[in-house]
Short mmCIF file of C-alpha atoms and ligand atoms in Angstrom, two decimals:
data_model
loop_
_atom_site.label_atom_id
_atom_site.label_comp_id
_atom_site.label_asym_id
_atom_site.label_seq_id
_atom_site.Cartn_x
_atom_site.Cartn_y
_atom_site.Cartn_z
CA MET A 1 -27.80 -51.86 -22.23
CA PHE A 2 -26.06 -55.00 -21.02
CA LEU A 3 -24.08 -55.39 -17.83
CA ARG A 4 -20.60 -56.29 -19.04
CA ASN A 5 -18.34 -56.78 -16.05
CA TYR A 6 -19.77 -60.13 -15.01
CA TRP A 7 -19.13 -63.77 -15.75
CA TYR A 8 -21.85 -65.22 -17.93
CA VAL A 9 -22.48 -68.81 -18.92
CA ALA A 10 -21.64 -69.05 -22.61
CA ALA A 11 -21.94 -72.73 -23.41
CA THR A 12 -22.25 -76.23 -22.09
CA ASP A 13 -18.83 -77.88 -21.76
CA THR A 14 -19.64 -80.49 -24.40
CA ASP A 15 -20.61 -77.79 -26.95
CA VAL A 16 -17.02 -76.62 -27.10
CA GLY A 17 -14.45 -78.90 -28.71
CA ARG A 18 -12.22 -79.08 -31.74
CA LYS A 19 -14.92 -77.76 -34.03
CA PRO A 20 -15.39 -73.97 -33.76
CA PHE A 21 -18.62 -73.20 -31.91
CA PRO A 22 -20.31 -69.85 -32.65
CA ARG A 23 -22.59 -68.02 -30.23
CA THR A 24 -23.72 -64.40 -29.97
CA ILE A 25 -23.31 -63.04 -26.46
CA LEU A 26 -24.29 -59.55 -25.29
CA GLY A 27 -24.73 -58.64 -28.93
CA GLU A 28 -21.21 -59.72 -29.94
CA PRO A 29 -20.40 -62.69 -32.16
CA VAL A 30 -18.11 -65.08 -30.28
CA VAL A 31 -16.45 -68.31 -31.39
CA PHE A 32 -15.35 -70.98 -28.92
CA PHE A 33 -12.94 -73.85 -29.39
CA ARG A 34 -10.52 -75.97 -27.39
CA THR A 35 -6.79 -76.07 -27.92
CA GLU A 36 -5.15 -79.48 -28.35
CA ASP A 37 -4.62 -79.71 -24.57
CA GLY A 38 -8.37 -79.09 -24.00
CA THR A 39 -8.22 -75.47 -22.82
CA PRO A 40 -11.30 -73.50 -23.92
CA VAL A 41 -10.65 -70.30 -25.88
CA ALA A 42 -13.02 -67.54 -27.04
CA PHE A 43 -12.44 -65.09 -29.90
CA GLU A 44 -14.59 -62.46 -31.43
CA ASP A 45 -16.21 -64.39 -34.28
CA ARG A 46 -15.07 -61.95 -36.93
CA CYS A 47 -11.93 -62.19 -39.00
CA ALA A 48 -9.66 -59.18 -38.67
CA HIS A 49 -9.41 -59.13 -42.45
CA ARG A 50 -12.91 -59.00 -43.98
CA HIS A 51 -15.39 -59.83 -41.17
CA LEU A 52 -16.11 -63.43 -42.04
CA PRO A 53 -17.10 -65.40 -38.94
CA LEU A 54 -14.03 -67.37 -37.93
CA SER A 55 -16.39 -70.15 -36.86
CA MET A 56 -16.77 -70.95 -40.58
CA GLY A 57 -13.08 -71.81 -40.61
CA LYS A 58 -11.23 -74.72 -39.04
CA LEU A 59 -8.61 -75.55 -36.47
CA VAL A 60 -5.08 -76.24 -37.60
CA GLY A 61 -3.35 -77.41 -34.45
CA ASP A 62 -3.99 -74.63 -31.95
CA ARG A 63 -4.59 -72.10 -34.71
CA LEU A 64 -7.96 -71.04 -36.07
CA GLN A 65 -7.83 -70.63 -39.83
CA CYS A 66 -10.29 -68.32 -41.59
CA HIS A 67 -12.43 -69.91 -44.25
CA TYR A 68 -12.08 -66.96 -46.64
CA HIS A 69 -8.41 -66.13 -47.29
CA GLY A 70 -6.78 -68.57 -44.93
CA LEU A 71 -5.37 -66.21 -42.29
CA GLN A 72 -4.39 -68.15 -39.17
CA PHE A 73 -4.78 -66.88 -35.59
CA ASP A 74 -3.02 -68.41 -32.60
CA LYS A 75 -4.78 -68.99 -29.25
CA THR A 76 -3.94 -65.45 -28.12
CA GLY A 77 -5.79 -64.06 -31.13
CA HIS A 78 -2.68 -62.92 -33.00
CA CYS A 79 -2.46 -63.55 -36.71
CA VAL A 80 0.55 -65.79 -37.29
CA ARG A 81 0.11 -66.67 -40.95
CA ILE A 82 -1.03 -64.82 -44.07
CA PRO A 83 -0.89 -67.05 -47.13
CA GLY A 84 1.46 -65.55 -49.75
CA GLN A 85 2.78 -62.80 -47.46
CA ASP A 86 5.66 -62.84 -44.97
CA GLN A 87 4.93 -59.62 -43.10
CA ILE A 88 2.13 -59.68 -40.53
CA PRO A 89 0.63 -56.21 -39.99
CA PRO A 90 0.69 -55.18 -36.30
CA ASN A 91 -3.09 -54.93 -36.04
CA ALA A 92 -3.70 -58.37 -37.46
CA LYS A 93 -5.34 -59.80 -34.36
CA VAL A 94 -8.79 -60.68 -33.12
CA LYS A 95 -10.28 -59.85 -29.75
CA THR A 96 -10.13 -62.64 -27.15
CA TYR A 97 -12.25 -63.04 -24.04
CA PRO A 98 -11.40 -64.55 -20.66
CA VAL A 99 -13.05 -67.97 -20.31
CA VAL A 100 -13.28 -70.43 -17.44
CA GLU A 101 -14.68 -73.95 -17.41
CA ARG A 102 -16.65 -74.64 -14.26
CA TYR A 103 -19.72 -76.67 -13.20
CA HIS A 104 -19.86 -78.22 -16.71
CA TRP A 105 -20.34 -74.79 -18.18
CA ILE A 106 -18.01 -72.52 -20.15
CA TRP A 107 -18.08 -69.05 -18.58
CA ILE A 108 -17.12 -65.88 -20.42
CA TRP A 109 -16.19 -62.35 -19.32
CA MET A 110 -17.40 -59.76 -21.83
CA GLY A 111 -16.20 -56.69 -19.92
CA ASP A 112 -12.83 -55.22 -18.99
CA PRO A 113 -10.45 -58.24 -18.99
CA ALA A 114 -8.42 -56.70 -16.15
CA LEU A 115 -11.40 -57.26 -13.85
CA ALA A 116 -12.03 -60.89 -14.83
CA ASP A 117 -11.47 -62.61 -11.49
CA PRO A 118 -12.66 -66.27 -11.61
CA ASP A 119 -13.53 -66.04 -7.90
CA LYS A 120 -16.47 -63.90 -8.95
CA ILE A 121 -18.12 -66.81 -10.78
CA THR A 122 -21.50 -67.57 -9.22
CA ASP A 123 -21.62 -70.87 -7.33
CA PHE A 124 -23.35 -73.74 -9.11
CA HIS A 125 -21.46 -76.57 -7.39
CA TRP A 126 -24.58 -78.79 -7.34
CA PHE A 127 -23.72 -79.79 -10.91
CA ASP A 128 -20.55 -81.58 -9.84
CA ASP A 129 -21.12 -82.35 -6.20
CA PRO A 130 -21.25 -86.11 -5.44
CA ASN A 131 -23.95 -85.44 -2.83
CA TRP A 132 -26.35 -84.36 -5.54
CA GLY A 133 -27.85 -85.87 -8.66
CA ALA A 134 -28.23 -83.26 -11.37
CA LYS A 135 -28.96 -82.69 -15.02
CA ALA A 136 -28.65 -79.47 -16.98
CA SER A 137 -29.80 -78.19 -20.32
CA TYR A 138 -30.12 -75.17 -22.58
CA LEU A 139 -33.05 -73.29 -24.06
CA HIS A 140 -32.99 -70.55 -26.64
CA VAL A 141 -35.43 -67.81 -25.67
CA LYS A 142 -36.94 -65.21 -27.98
CA SER A 143 -37.15 -62.48 -25.37
CA ASN A 144 -35.11 -60.00 -23.43
CA TRP A 145 -33.21 -61.70 -20.60
CA GLN A 146 -34.99 -59.73 -17.90
CA LEU A 147 -38.32 -61.38 -18.67
CA VAL A 148 -36.74 -64.70 -17.72
CA VAL A 149 -35.38 -63.27 -14.48
CA ASP A 150 -38.82 -61.82 -13.67
CA ASN A 151 -40.44 -65.21 -14.21
CA LEU A 152 -38.21 -67.03 -11.77
CA LEU A 153 -38.66 -64.42 -9.05
CA ASP A 154 -42.41 -64.79 -8.96
CA LEU A 155 -43.69 -68.32 -8.49
CA THR A 156 -47.35 -67.29 -8.39
CA HIS A 157 -47.29 -68.04 -12.13
CA LEU A 158 -46.97 -71.77 -11.41
CA ALA A 159 -50.67 -72.20 -10.78
CA PHE A 160 -51.50 -70.70 -14.18
CA VAL A 161 -48.71 -71.21 -16.70
CA HIS A 162 -48.04 -74.67 -15.30
CA GLU A 163 -51.58 -75.52 -14.28
CA THR A 164 -51.50 -78.93 -15.93
CA THR A 165 -47.82 -79.75 -15.29
CA ILE A 166 -46.07 -78.79 -12.06
CA GLY A 167 -48.66 -76.19 -10.99
CA ASN A 168 -50.79 -78.38 -8.79
CA ALA A 169 -47.96 -79.73 -6.73
CA ALA A 170 -46.51 -76.31 -6.26
CA ARG A 171 -49.70 -74.47 -5.40
CA ALA A 172 -49.51 -72.65 -2.13
CA GLU A 173 -51.72 -69.64 -2.35
CA HIS A 174 -52.04 -69.01 1.34
CA ALA A 175 -48.38 -69.25 2.03
CA VAL A 176 -46.64 -66.16 3.33
CA VAL A 177 -44.05 -64.76 0.96
CA LYS A 178 -41.18 -62.79 2.37
CA VAL A 179 -38.77 -60.77 0.30
CA THR A 180 -35.42 -59.74 1.73
CA ARG A 181 -32.83 -57.70 -0.07
CA ALA A 182 -29.17 -56.81 0.08
CA PRO A 183 -27.19 -54.53 -2.25
CA ASN A 184 -26.60 -57.35 -4.77
CA ASN A 185 -29.08 -59.99 -3.72
CA VAL A 186 -32.81 -60.61 -3.51
CA VAL A 187 -34.23 -63.58 -1.65
CA VAL A 188 -37.88 -64.57 -1.93
CA THR A 189 -38.92 -67.07 0.70
CA ARG A 190 -42.16 -68.98 0.92
CA TRP A 191 -42.99 -71.40 3.72
CA ILE A 192 -45.91 -73.79 3.72
CA ILE A 193 -46.15 -75.15 7.25
CA ASP A 194 -47.80 -78.30 8.53
CA GLN A 195 -49.49 -79.52 5.35
CA ASP A 196 -49.78 -82.79 3.47
CA PRO A 197 -46.71 -83.45 1.34
CA PRO A 198 -47.34 -82.98 -2.39
CA PRO A 199 -47.24 -86.25 -4.38
CA THR A 200 -43.82 -85.59 -5.92
CA PHE A 201 -42.23 -85.19 -2.51
CA GLN A 202 -44.22 -87.99 -0.94
CA LYS A 203 -42.98 -90.45 -3.55
CA VAL A 204 -39.35 -89.95 -2.60
CA GLY A 205 -39.66 -88.65 0.96
CA LYS A 206 -42.08 -91.31 2.29
CA PHE A 207 -43.33 -88.94 5.00
CA ALA A 208 -45.48 -90.38 7.78
CA GLY A 209 -47.43 -87.17 8.36
CA HIS A 210 -47.45 -83.48 7.61
CA VAL A 211 -44.47 -81.59 6.27
CA ASP A 212 -43.05 -78.08 6.30
CA ARG A 213 -42.16 -76.99 2.77
CA TRP A 214 -40.00 -74.18 1.54
CA GLN A 215 -39.37 -72.43 -1.74
CA ILE A 216 -36.43 -70.09 -1.51
CA ILE A 217 -35.42 -68.08 -4.56
CA ASP A 218 -31.93 -66.66 -4.43
CA TYR A 219 -31.18 -64.02 -7.06
CA VAL A 220 -27.78 -62.53 -7.78
CA PRO A 221 -27.14 -60.19 -10.68
CA PRO A 222 -27.10 -60.04 -13.54
CA ALA A 223 -29.21 -63.16 -14.04
CA PHE A 224 -28.52 -66.07 -11.72
CA LEU A 225 -31.42 -67.70 -9.90
CA ARG A 226 -30.88 -70.61 -7.58
CA LEU A 227 -34.10 -72.06 -6.21
CA ASP A 228 -34.05 -74.20 -3.12
CA VAL A 229 -37.23 -76.25 -2.68
CA GLY A 230 -37.88 -79.03 -0.24
CA ALA A 231 -39.77 -80.49 2.66
CA THR A 232 -39.08 -82.00 6.05
CA ALA A 233 -41.40 -83.57 8.61
CA THR A 234 -43.32 -80.91 10.53
CA GLY A 235 -41.84 -80.05 13.89
CA THR A 236 -38.26 -81.02 13.05
CA GLY A 237 -37.15 -77.41 12.84
CA ALA A 238 -36.66 -76.54 9.17
CA PRO A 239 -38.33 -73.10 9.47
CA GLU A 240 -35.85 -72.31 12.24
CA GLY A 241 -32.96 -73.32 9.99
CA LYS A 242 -32.40 -76.90 11.15
CA ARG A 243 -33.04 -79.35 8.31
CA VAL A 244 -33.34 -82.97 9.37
CA GLY A 245 -33.95 -85.64 6.75
CA GLY A 246 -36.57 -84.76 4.17
CA VAL A 247 -35.95 -84.02 0.52
CA THR A 248 -34.39 -81.07 -1.21
CA MET A 249 -34.13 -80.02 -4.83
CA ARG A 250 -32.34 -77.17 -6.51
CA ASN A 251 -33.59 -75.51 -9.65
CA LEU A 252 -30.60 -73.70 -11.07
CA ASN A 253 -30.73 -70.96 -13.68
CA ALA A 254 -28.21 -68.81 -15.51
CA ILE A 255 -29.48 -66.45 -18.18
CA THR A 256 -27.16 -64.82 -20.70
CA PRO A 257 -28.32 -62.08 -23.05
CA GLU A 258 -27.82 -62.94 -26.72
CA THR A 259 -29.31 -59.71 -28.08
CA GLU A 260 -31.73 -57.21 -26.54
CA THR A 261 -34.61 -59.45 -27.61
CA THR A 262 -33.16 -62.97 -27.41
CA SER A 263 -31.48 -64.94 -24.62
CA HIS A 264 -29.55 -68.05 -23.75
CA TYR A 265 -31.21 -69.89 -20.90
CA PHE A 266 -28.99 -72.40 -19.09
CA TRP A 267 -30.78 -74.33 -16.41
CA GLY A 268 -30.69 -77.57 -14.49
CA GLN A 269 -32.30 -79.52 -11.72
CA ALA A 270 -30.51 -81.15 -8.79
CA HIS A 271 -31.80 -83.43 -6.02
CA ASP A 272 -30.24 -84.65 -2.79
CA PHE A 273 -31.95 -88.07 -2.60
CA ASP A 274 -31.11 -91.27 -4.44
CA VAL A 275 -28.38 -89.28 -6.15
CA LYS A 276 -26.90 -92.15 -8.19
CA ASN A 277 -30.24 -93.02 -9.75
CA THR A 278 -29.86 -91.46 -13.20
CA GLU A 279 -33.30 -92.61 -14.24
CA LEU A 280 -34.77 -90.62 -11.36
CA THR A 281 -32.57 -87.64 -12.25
CA ASN A 282 -33.89 -87.81 -15.82
CA ASN A 283 -37.51 -88.12 -14.69
CA ILE A 284 -37.29 -85.09 -12.45
CA PHE A 285 -35.48 -83.16 -15.17
CA GLU A 286 -38.07 -84.00 -17.79
CA GLN A 287 -40.96 -82.95 -15.57
CA ILE A 288 -39.38 -79.55 -15.02
CA GLN A 289 -38.38 -79.25 -18.67
CA THR A 290 -42.01 -79.61 -19.77
CA ALA A 291 -42.84 -76.70 -17.50
CA PHE A 292 -39.92 -74.64 -18.82
CA PHE A 293 -41.21 -75.05 -22.37
CA GLU A 294 -44.42 -73.46 -21.11
CA ASP A 295 -42.44 -70.53 -19.70
CA VAL A 296 -40.49 -70.04 -22.91
CA ALA A 297 -43.77 -69.71 -24.83
CA VAL A 298 -44.81 -66.98 -22.39
CA PHE A 299 -41.54 -65.05 -22.83
CA SER A 300 -41.73 -64.87 -26.61
CA ALA A 301 -45.39 -63.85 -26.49
CA GLN A 302 -44.59 -61.06 -24.04
CA GLN A 303 -41.68 -59.94 -26.20
CA ARG A 304 -43.86 -59.75 -29.32
CA ASN A 305 -46.17 -57.33 -27.55
CA LEU A 306 -43.25 -55.35 -26.14
CA ASP A 307 -41.82 -55.05 -29.66
CA LEU A 308 -45.13 -53.66 -30.92
CA ASN A 309 -45.22 -51.06 -28.16
CA PRO A 310 -42.29 -50.94 -25.74
CA ASN A 311 -43.90 -48.09 -23.81
CA ALA A 312 -47.32 -49.58 -23.21
CA PRO A 313 -48.33 -49.09 -19.56
CA GLN A 314 -48.20 -51.97 -17.09
CA ILE A 315 -49.40 -52.31 -13.52
CA ASP A 316 -47.66 -53.82 -10.52
CA ILE A 317 -49.10 -56.23 -7.99
CA ASN A 318 -47.78 -57.41 -4.65
CA ALA A 319 -46.38 -60.59 -6.18
CA ASP A 320 -43.98 -58.40 -8.17
CA THR A 321 -42.01 -57.41 -5.07
CA GLY A 322 -39.02 -59.67 -5.81
CA VAL A 323 -39.12 -58.80 -9.50
CA ILE A 324 -39.11 -55.08 -8.79
CA GLN A 325 -36.31 -55.29 -6.23
CA ALA A 326 -34.16 -57.26 -8.70
CA ARG A 327 -34.83 -54.78 -11.49
CA ARG A 328 -33.86 -51.98 -9.16
CA ILE A 329 -30.50 -53.68 -8.51
CA ILE A 330 -29.93 -54.12 -12.25
CA ASP A 331 -30.74 -50.46 -12.91
CA ARG A 332 -28.32 -49.36 -10.20
CA LEU A 333 -25.54 -51.60 -11.56
CA ARG A 334 -26.13 -50.24 -15.07
CA GLY A 335 -25.69 -46.73 -13.71
CA GLU A 336 -22.49 -47.78 -11.94
CA GLU A 337 -21.02 -49.37 -15.08
CA ARG A 338 -21.94 -46.33 -17.14
CA ALA A 339 -20.30 -43.99 -14.63
CA ALA A 340 -17.15 -46.14 -14.50
CA MET A 341 -16.97 -46.18 -18.30
CA GLN A 342 -17.29 -42.41 -18.49
CA MET A 343 -14.49 -42.03 -15.94
CA THR A 344 -12.20 -44.31 -17.96
CA ALA A 345 -13.07 -42.39 -21.11
CA ALA A 346 -12.23 -39.09 -19.39
CA GLU A 347 -8.81 -40.30 -18.20
CA MET B 1 -58.54 -53.13 29.66
CA ALA B 2 -60.31 -53.42 26.31
CA ASP B 3 -63.36 -52.24 28.17
CA SER B 4 -64.88 -50.09 25.44
CA GLY B 5 -66.39 -51.76 22.37
CA THR B 6 -64.00 -49.95 20.05
CA TRP B 7 -60.96 -51.98 21.13
CA HIS B 8 -60.25 -55.14 19.18
CA ARG B 9 -57.72 -57.80 20.02
CA VAL B 10 -55.68 -58.19 16.83
CA ALA B 11 -52.54 -60.13 17.77
CA ALA B 12 -50.39 -61.66 20.45
CA LEU B 13 -47.74 -59.23 21.61
CA ASP B 14 -44.87 -61.65 21.04
CA ALA B 15 -45.90 -62.01 17.38
CA VAL B 16 -45.00 -58.38 16.81
CA LYS B 17 -41.27 -58.30 16.18
CA GLU B 18 -38.74 -55.50 15.81
CA GLY B 19 -37.88 -54.86 12.19
CA GLU B 20 -40.89 -56.73 10.82
CA ALA B 21 -44.44 -55.95 9.85
CA LEU B 22 -47.34 -58.07 11.08
CA PRO B 23 -50.40 -57.75 8.83
CA VAL B 24 -53.73 -58.08 10.69
CA LYS B 25 -57.37 -57.30 10.07
CA LEU B 26 -59.26 -54.66 11.99
CA GLY B 27 -62.77 -55.56 10.90
CA ASP B 28 -62.48 -55.25 7.13
CA THR B 29 -59.50 -52.94 7.23
CA ALA B 30 -56.01 -54.22 6.49
CA ILE B 31 -53.62 -52.78 9.04
CA ALA B 32 -50.11 -53.69 10.09
CA LEU B 33 -48.43 -53.81 13.46
CA TYR B 34 -44.83 -52.81 14.01
CA ARG B 35 -42.56 -52.68 17.02
CA LEU B 36 -40.13 -49.81 17.28
CA ASP B 37 -37.85 -49.70 20.35
CA GLY B 38 -40.30 -51.94 22.16
CA GLN B 39 -43.34 -49.80 21.37
CA VAL B 40 -46.12 -51.26 19.20
CA HIS B 41 -47.61 -49.14 16.40
CA ALA B 42 -50.63 -49.81 14.18
CA ILE B 43 -51.02 -48.17 10.77
CA ASP B 44 -52.93 -48.77 7.56
CA ASP B 45 -51.40 -51.54 5.49
CA VAL B 46 -52.48 -50.36 2.04
CA CYS B 47 -50.13 -48.06 0.20
CA THR B 48 -51.82 -44.80 -0.76
CA HIS B 49 -50.13 -44.93 -4.18
CA GLU B 50 -51.33 -48.08 -5.96
CA PHE B 51 -52.60 -50.27 -3.15
CA ALA B 52 -49.67 -52.56 -2.47
CA LEU B 53 -49.70 -54.27 0.92
CA LEU B 54 -47.02 -52.39 2.80
CA SER B 55 -46.40 -55.22 5.26
CA GLN B 56 -44.64 -57.03 2.39
CA GLY B 57 -42.23 -54.14 2.10
CA PHE B 58 -39.10 -53.21 3.99
CA VAL B 59 -38.77 -51.81 7.51
CA GLU B 60 -35.83 -49.42 7.69
CA ASP B 61 -35.02 -46.54 10.04
CA GLY B 62 -38.47 -46.35 11.61
CA ALA B 63 -40.16 -46.26 8.21
CA ILE B 64 -41.89 -48.81 6.00
CA GLU B 65 -40.85 -48.81 2.34
CA CYS B 66 -43.52 -49.91 -0.13
CA PRO B 67 -42.49 -53.17 -1.84
CA LEU B 68 -43.44 -51.86 -5.28
CA HIS B 69 -42.47 -48.24 -5.97
CA ALA B 70 -40.50 -47.39 -2.87
CA ALA B 71 -42.84 -44.85 -1.27
CA ARG B 72 -41.93 -44.56 2.43
CA PHE B 73 -44.09 -43.94 5.47
CA ASP B 74 -43.15 -43.10 9.02
CA ILE B 75 -44.32 -46.02 11.17
CA ALA B 76 -45.07 -43.95 14.28
CA THR B 77 -46.98 -41.13 12.57
CA GLY B 78 -48.13 -42.65 9.25
CA ARG B 79 -46.64 -39.65 7.49
CA CYS B 80 -45.69 -40.13 3.85
CA LEU B 81 -41.94 -39.51 3.56
CA ALA B 82 -41.21 -40.31 -0.07
CA ALA B 83 -42.92 -40.29 -3.48
CA PRO B 84 -44.65 -41.67 -5.47
CA ALA B 85 -47.31 -41.87 -2.72
CA GLU B 86 -48.66 -38.53 -1.56
CA ARG B 87 -51.22 -39.22 1.14
CA ASP B 88 -50.35 -40.24 4.70
CA LEU B 89 -51.50 -43.48 6.30
CA ARG B 90 -53.98 -43.58 9.11
CA THR B 91 -52.61 -44.59 12.50
CA TYR B 92 -54.58 -46.44 15.19
CA PRO B 93 -54.36 -46.27 18.98
CA VAL B 94 -52.75 -49.38 20.50
CA ARG B 95 -53.15 -50.84 23.98
CA ILE B 96 -51.27 -53.79 25.40
CA ASP B 97 -52.81 -56.10 27.96
CA GLY B 98 -50.53 -58.92 29.03
CA ASN B 99 -49.63 -60.68 25.79
CA ASP B 100 -52.56 -59.21 23.87
CA VAL B 101 -52.45 -56.32 21.44
CA TYR B 102 -55.62 -54.25 21.15
CA VAL B 103 -56.24 -51.68 18.47
CA SER B 104 -59.00 -49.10 18.46
CA ALA B 105 -61.00 -48.53 15.30
CA ALA B 106 -62.55 -45.36 16.64
S1 LIG C 401 -51.64 -61.81 -15.47
FE1 LIG C 401 -49.64 -61.28 -15.49
S2 LIG C 401 -49.21 -61.01 -17.54
FE2 LIG C 401 -51.27 -61.45 -17.54
S1 LIG C 402 -47.95 -48.92 -4.51
FE1 LIG C 402 -46.73 -48.15 -2.94
S2 LIG C 402 -45.37 -46.83 -3.94
FE2 LIG C 402 -46.64 -47.56 -5.53
FE1 LIG C 403 -42.35 -71.30 -14.80
#
């Protein structure tokens, strides 16, 4: 079961234009386009007449015309033209979804439209903050969305999945991991105090001596993970909350279920040094992207085994603490949505 | 203090903080120190369910919640308060000398 009353990232801003863009979200076919003034719109990608995806049709002004029998729908989803017929039946309309364009992403609300408050959109300002250099991308994942969330909440996999890519630089086996939780938030914090800076940080940070490094994973449901990683010179107070100089990067992730066994994985990397240097931004991005390809291979392999036997036993280890706390939040929220739906149904 | 051979210095007192667990070793045994209303307690750090390290869990209302399957143990008595664990944790006598915390393995 999907969590519906949340904003999800549906597309990159440049995906959506004057050519209808189809994408399945939470198991529903959706088509995106922009009106002539550039406003993004989302319809159910299913003609009210005979189910053809409207994305196979074309835009006529601000109307989407179905490829099959030429019915036209205005930007509110109402049918406004039926070729060869003057009367429009009252139910001739397609479902629309609230959409918002923010942080170079198109966000969609798949739940009760009355609850779609744009203030609830998770903060990803790093993508359009002049104090940061950033680059984002999209991966299609052949697994349930929660496997992606699990992966990002447990960085012990870096030393193994990413052994030959980013694993070495990130290795910190003796670091203390601390998990804190709130009703709708899990934070996994790892500090590596008074050690040599890893080569990636040294290259840009030019540290004279040892550094204090942090990896802070911030999870908010359903599937947003914002990782804060960086280093400052040892003794300047970062562990106590005072960051002076040093280098910081953000690894930013938004996962959107496509179906129960496939997902849309929007992610990006931001850095707070040399922010105008697009070549540097690209280099950092590409390094991380190589690692993300390695993760994606893991997800689909896990999913194949889960498909063969969804109830096979599994064990838990201490490193799963963040993963388990996040799953517990998701389970609770599912229960809350189910209860709210039953109440509405009973009214 | 710490006159008998069974007392081991395991931590500095100021490293034991309210609301947090401090994992330490007592010989080969993993134990954890807690401070509740100023008083220091020492209990086993391995969950009796499936061996998670409890010090990575959550201190709430005088109990430690296992990080994995949410079993809960009373910090002062080691008593198991919530499933899926069933067995209690062992507690250890604690003595404070200046800024040193001693725990007895006896
Ligand atoms: S070690 Fe974790 S899945 Fe194999
Ligand atoms: S390991 Fe502690 S409750 Fe399962
Ligand atoms: Fe990874």
